[in-house]
Coordinates of C-alpha atoms in Angstrom, one line a residue:
Chain A
G186 CA -5.9 -18.3 -7.7
A187 CA -4.8 -17.7 -4.4
G188 CA -4.0 -14.3 -3.1
V189 CA -1.3 -13.3 -0.6
S190 CA -2.2 -14.5 2.6
Q191 CA -1.2 -13.5 6.3
S192 CA -1.2 -15.0 9.2
P193 CA -2.3 -14.4 12.1
S194 CA -5.2 -12.0 11.2
N195 CA -5.2 -10.5 14.8
K196 CA -2.3 -10.8 17.4
V197 CA -2.3 -9.1 21.0
T198 CA 0.8 -9.4 23.0
E199 CA 2.2 -7.7 25.8
K200 CA 5.2 -5.3 26.0
G201 CA 8.5 -6.7 25.6
K202 CA 7.5 -10.0 24.0
D203 CA 8.6 -11.2 20.6
V204 CA 6.0 -11.6 17.8
E205 CA 6.4 -13.3 14.4
L206 CA 3.8 -12.2 11.7
R207 CA 3.7 -14.9 8.5
C208 CA 3.0 -14.0 4.9
D209 CA 2.4 -16.6 2.1
P210 CA 3.0 -14.6 -1.4
I211 CA 1.3 -15.3 -4.7
S212 CA 2.8 -18.5 -6.2
G213 CA 5.4 -17.7 -8.9
H214 CA 5.7 -13.9 -7.6
T215 CA 9.5 -13.0 -7.0
A216 CA 9.1 -9.9 -5.1
L217 CA 7.7 -9.6 -1.7
Y218 CA 7.3 -6.7 0.6
W219 CA 6.0 -5.8 4.3
Y220 CA 4.6 -2.6 4.9
R221 CA 3.0 -0.9 8.1
Q222 CA -0.5 0.8 8.2
S223 CA -0.9 3.2 11.5
L224 CA -3.0 6.0 12.5
G225 CA -0.1 8.4 13.1
Q226 CA 2.2 7.5 10.0
G227 CA -0.1 6.2 7.3
L228 CA 1.4 3.4 5.0
E229 CA 5.3 3.0 5.5
F230 CA 7.5 0.7 3.7
L231 CA 9.2 -1.6 5.8
I232 CA 11.7 -4.4 3.8
Y233 CA 11.6 -5.6 0.4
F234 CA 13.0 -9.2 -1.2
Q235 CA 13.7 -9.5 -4.6
G236 CA 14.7 -13.1 -5.8
N237 CA 17.8 -14.1 -4.5
S238 CA 19.0 -10.5 -3.9
A239 CA 20.2 -9.1 -0.7
P240 CA 16.9 -7.4 1.0
D241 CA 16.1 -3.8 1.0
K242 CA 15.6 -3.2 4.8
S243 CA 15.7 0.8 4.6
G244 CA 12.3 1.0 6.1
L245 CA 12.7 -0.9 9.1
P246 CA 12.4 1.4 12.2
S247 CA 14.7 -0.3 14.5
D248 CA 16.8 -3.3 14.9
R249 CA 14.0 -4.8 17.0
F250 CA 12.5 -5.6 13.5
S251 CA 13.8 -8.3 11.1
A252 CA 12.9 -10.3 8.3
E253 CA 13.6 -13.3 6.5
R254 CA 12.2 -15.2 3.2
T255 CA 13.0 -18.7 3.3
G256 CA 13.1 -20.3 -0.2
G257 CA 12.0 -17.6 -2.2
S258 CA 8.4 -17.7 -0.8
V259 CA 7.2 -17.5 2.7
S260 CA 8.7 -14.5 4.5
T261 CA 8.5 -14.0 8.7
L262 CA 8.3 -10.4 10.1
T263 CA 9.8 -10.8 13.7
I264 CA 9.4 -7.8 16.1
Q265 CA 11.3 -8.5 19.2
R266 CA 10.8 -7.0 22.5
T267 CA 7.4 -5.0 21.1
Q268 CA 6.6 -1.5 22.2
Q269 CA 3.0 -0.2 22.4
E270 CA 4.0 2.2 19.3
D271 CA 4.5 -1.0 17.1
S272 CA 0.8 -1.3 17.4
A273 CA -0.3 -1.2 13.7
V274 CA -1.6 -3.6 10.6
Y275 CA 1.4 -5.3 9.2
L276 CA 0.7 -5.8 5.4
C277 CA 2.8 -8.0 2.9
A278 CA 2.3 -7.6 -0.5
S279 CA 3.9 -9.5 -3.5
S280 CA 4.6 -8.6 -7.5
N281 CA 5.6 -10.6 -10.1
G282 CA 8.9 -8.5 -11.1
Q283 CA 7.7 -7.4 -14.6
G284 CA 5.9 -4.7 -16.3
A285 CA 4.5 -2.1 -13.7
Y286 CA 5.1 -3.9 -10.6
E287 CA 2.0 -3.6 -9.4
Q288 CA 1.6 -5.1 -5.9
Y289 CA -0.6 -7.3 -4.7
F290 CA -1.8 -7.0 -0.9
G291 CA -2.5 -9.5 1.9
P292 CA -5.5 -8.9 4.2
G293 CA -3.0 -7.7 6.7
T294 CA -1.9 -8.5 10.4
R295 CA -3.4 -6.4 13.3
L296 CA -0.9 -6.1 16.1
T297 CA -1.7 -4.8 19.3
V298 CA 0.9 -4.2 21.9
T299 CA -0.8 -3.9 25.7
Chain B
G219 CA 13.7 11.6 -2.2
N220 CA 10.2 10.4 -3.8
S221 CA 6.7 11.4 -2.3
V222 CA 2.9 11.8 -2.7
T223 CA 0.7 14.4 -1.9
Q224 CA -3.2 13.6 -1.7
M225 CA -5.7 15.9 -0.9
E226 CA -6.8 16.3 2.7
G227 CA -10.1 14.2 3.6
P228 CA -12.8 13.1 4.5
V229 CA -14.9 13.8 1.4
T230 CA -18.5 13.0 1.2
L231 CA -20.6 13.3 -1.4
S232 CA -24.1 12.5 -2.7
E233 CA -24.6 9.5 -5.0
E234 CA -24.3 10.5 -8.9
A235 CA -22.0 13.3 -7.9
F236 CA -18.5 13.9 -9.8
L237 CA -15.4 12.8 -8.0
T238 CA -12.1 14.0 -8.2
I239 CA -9.1 13.1 -5.7
N240 CA -6.1 15.3 -6.0
C241 CA -2.7 13.4 -6.1
T242 CA 0.8 15.0 -6.7
Y243 CA 4.1 13.7 -6.8
T244 CA 7.7 14.4 -6.8
A245 CA 9.8 11.4 -8.0
T246 CA 13.3 10.9 -9.7
G247 CA 13.5 9.2 -12.9
Y248 CA 10.3 7.6 -14.7
P249 CA 8.0 6.4 -12.1
S250 CA 4.9 4.3 -12.0
L251 CA 1.8 5.3 -10.6
F252 CA -1.1 3.7 -9.1
W253 CA -4.2 4.1 -7.0
Y254 CA -5.2 1.5 -4.7
V255 CA -8.5 1.5 -2.7
Q256 CA -9.3 -0.3 0.8
Y257 CA -12.9 -0.8 1.2
P258 CA -14.3 -1.2 5.0
G259 CA -13.0 -4.1 6.7
E260 CA -11.0 -5.3 3.6
G261 CA -7.5 -5.2 2.2
L262 CA -5.9 -2.9 -0.2
Q263 CA -7.0 -3.5 -3.8
L264 CA -5.3 -2.1 -6.9
L265 CA -7.8 0.2 -8.6
L266 CA -5.7 1.3 -11.6
K267 CA -2.3 2.2 -12.8
A268 CA -0.2 4.3 -15.5
T269 CA 3.2 3.7 -16.4
K270 CA 4.4 6.4 -18.3
A271 CA 3.4 10.1 -19.2
D272 CA 0.0 10.4 -21.0
D273 CA -1.0 7.1 -20.0
K274 CA -5.0 6.8 -18.8
G275 CA -5.5 4.3 -16.3
S276 CA -9.0 3.0 -15.5
N277 CA -11.2 0.7 -13.9
K278 CA -14.8 0.6 -12.6
G279 CA -15.5 3.5 -13.7
F280 CA -12.5 5.7 -12.4
E281 CA -9.7 7.4 -14.4
A282 CA -6.7 8.9 -13.7
T283 CA -4.3 10.4 -16.6
Y284 CA -0.5 10.5 -15.5
R285 CA 0.8 13.8 -16.1
K286 CA 4.4 14.6 -16.2
E287 CA 4.1 18.4 -16.7
T288 CA 1.9 18.8 -13.9
T289 CA 3.4 16.0 -11.8
S290 CA -0.4 14.5 -11.2
F291 CA -2.1 11.6 -11.3
H292 CA -6.1 13.0 -10.1
L293 CA -8.4 10.3 -9.6
E294 CA -12.0 10.9 -11.5
K295 CA -15.0 9.3 -11.8
G296 CA -18.0 10.9 -13.4
S297 CA -21.1 9.4 -11.2
V298 CA -20.4 7.7 -8.0
Q299 CA -22.0 5.1 -5.8
V300 CA -22.8 4.2 -2.3
S301 CA -20.5 1.1 -3.0
D302 CA -17.3 3.6 -3.9
S303 CA -17.2 4.6 -0.3
A304 CA -13.4 3.4 0.7
V305 CA -10.4 4.9 1.8
Y306 CA -8.3 6.0 -1.5
F307 CA -4.5 5.9 -1.7
C308 CA -2.3 7.3 -4.3
A309 CA 1.0 5.3 -4.9
L310 CA 4.5 5.7 -6.9
G311 CA 6.6 2.9 -7.7
G312 CA 10.3 3.8 -8.5
Q313 CA 11.8 2.0 -11.4
G314 CA 12.2 -1.6 -10.9
A315 CA 10.3 -4.1 -8.5
Q316 CA 10.6 -1.4 -5.5
K317 CA 9.0 -0.3 -2.8
L318 CA 5.9 1.8 -3.0
V319 CA 5.7 5.5 -1.5
F320 CA 1.9 6.3 -0.4
G321 CA 0.0 9.4 0.0
Q322 CA -1.7 9.6 3.2
G323 CA -5.5 8.2 2.0
T324 CA -8.3 10.0 1.2
R325 CA -11.6 8.6 2.8
L326 CA -14.8 9.0 0.8
T327 CA -18.1 8.7 1.9
I328 CA -21.1 8.6 -0.6
N329 CA -24.6 9.2 0.8
P330 CA -27.5 8.0 -1.0

């Protein structure tokens, strides 16, 4: 079956512009996660959605970052007024919310802020 | 809070050598433990998992045992291949479908 998909695969933007990153989780997975992978910080949790519960936003680095999940499926991560330190690979993962809750990752979106 | 500490890399071995990548953790409760692998140019893939103390996860010749007494989850393989060259991440998941906390990753290079 289809895995987690993310778009775009690469995004280059100018400092100060807004960007939107999209994630399509595995069909039927109730939990969706966003992480960021950067050279200096490793893999960092950003935000987590589980069903209809309020999202866990505890990992968002600033109020420039936001995310939504529509209809319990597709999610969009928005970064406003991008800064150079936002350059990273943004990873989306989903899980079925059962058992060991292992997460399945998408290929990521590489964001470069110039 | 929860944390994961991995063996510093990079690690370079010859083909057929024995591999150990150390991973220790700090957590409250009874977390699940995972090893993820990232091959060059690819995304993160789940390699193996263990959900309770003394469980052994295994896949593709790799093994790791959940040791609660030493808070460890070391990754081992008896005979590595060039195709095992990748970055390996140890990760901890809290109870319930919560975020993963990752170690810093260990880059492994296997020479023929």
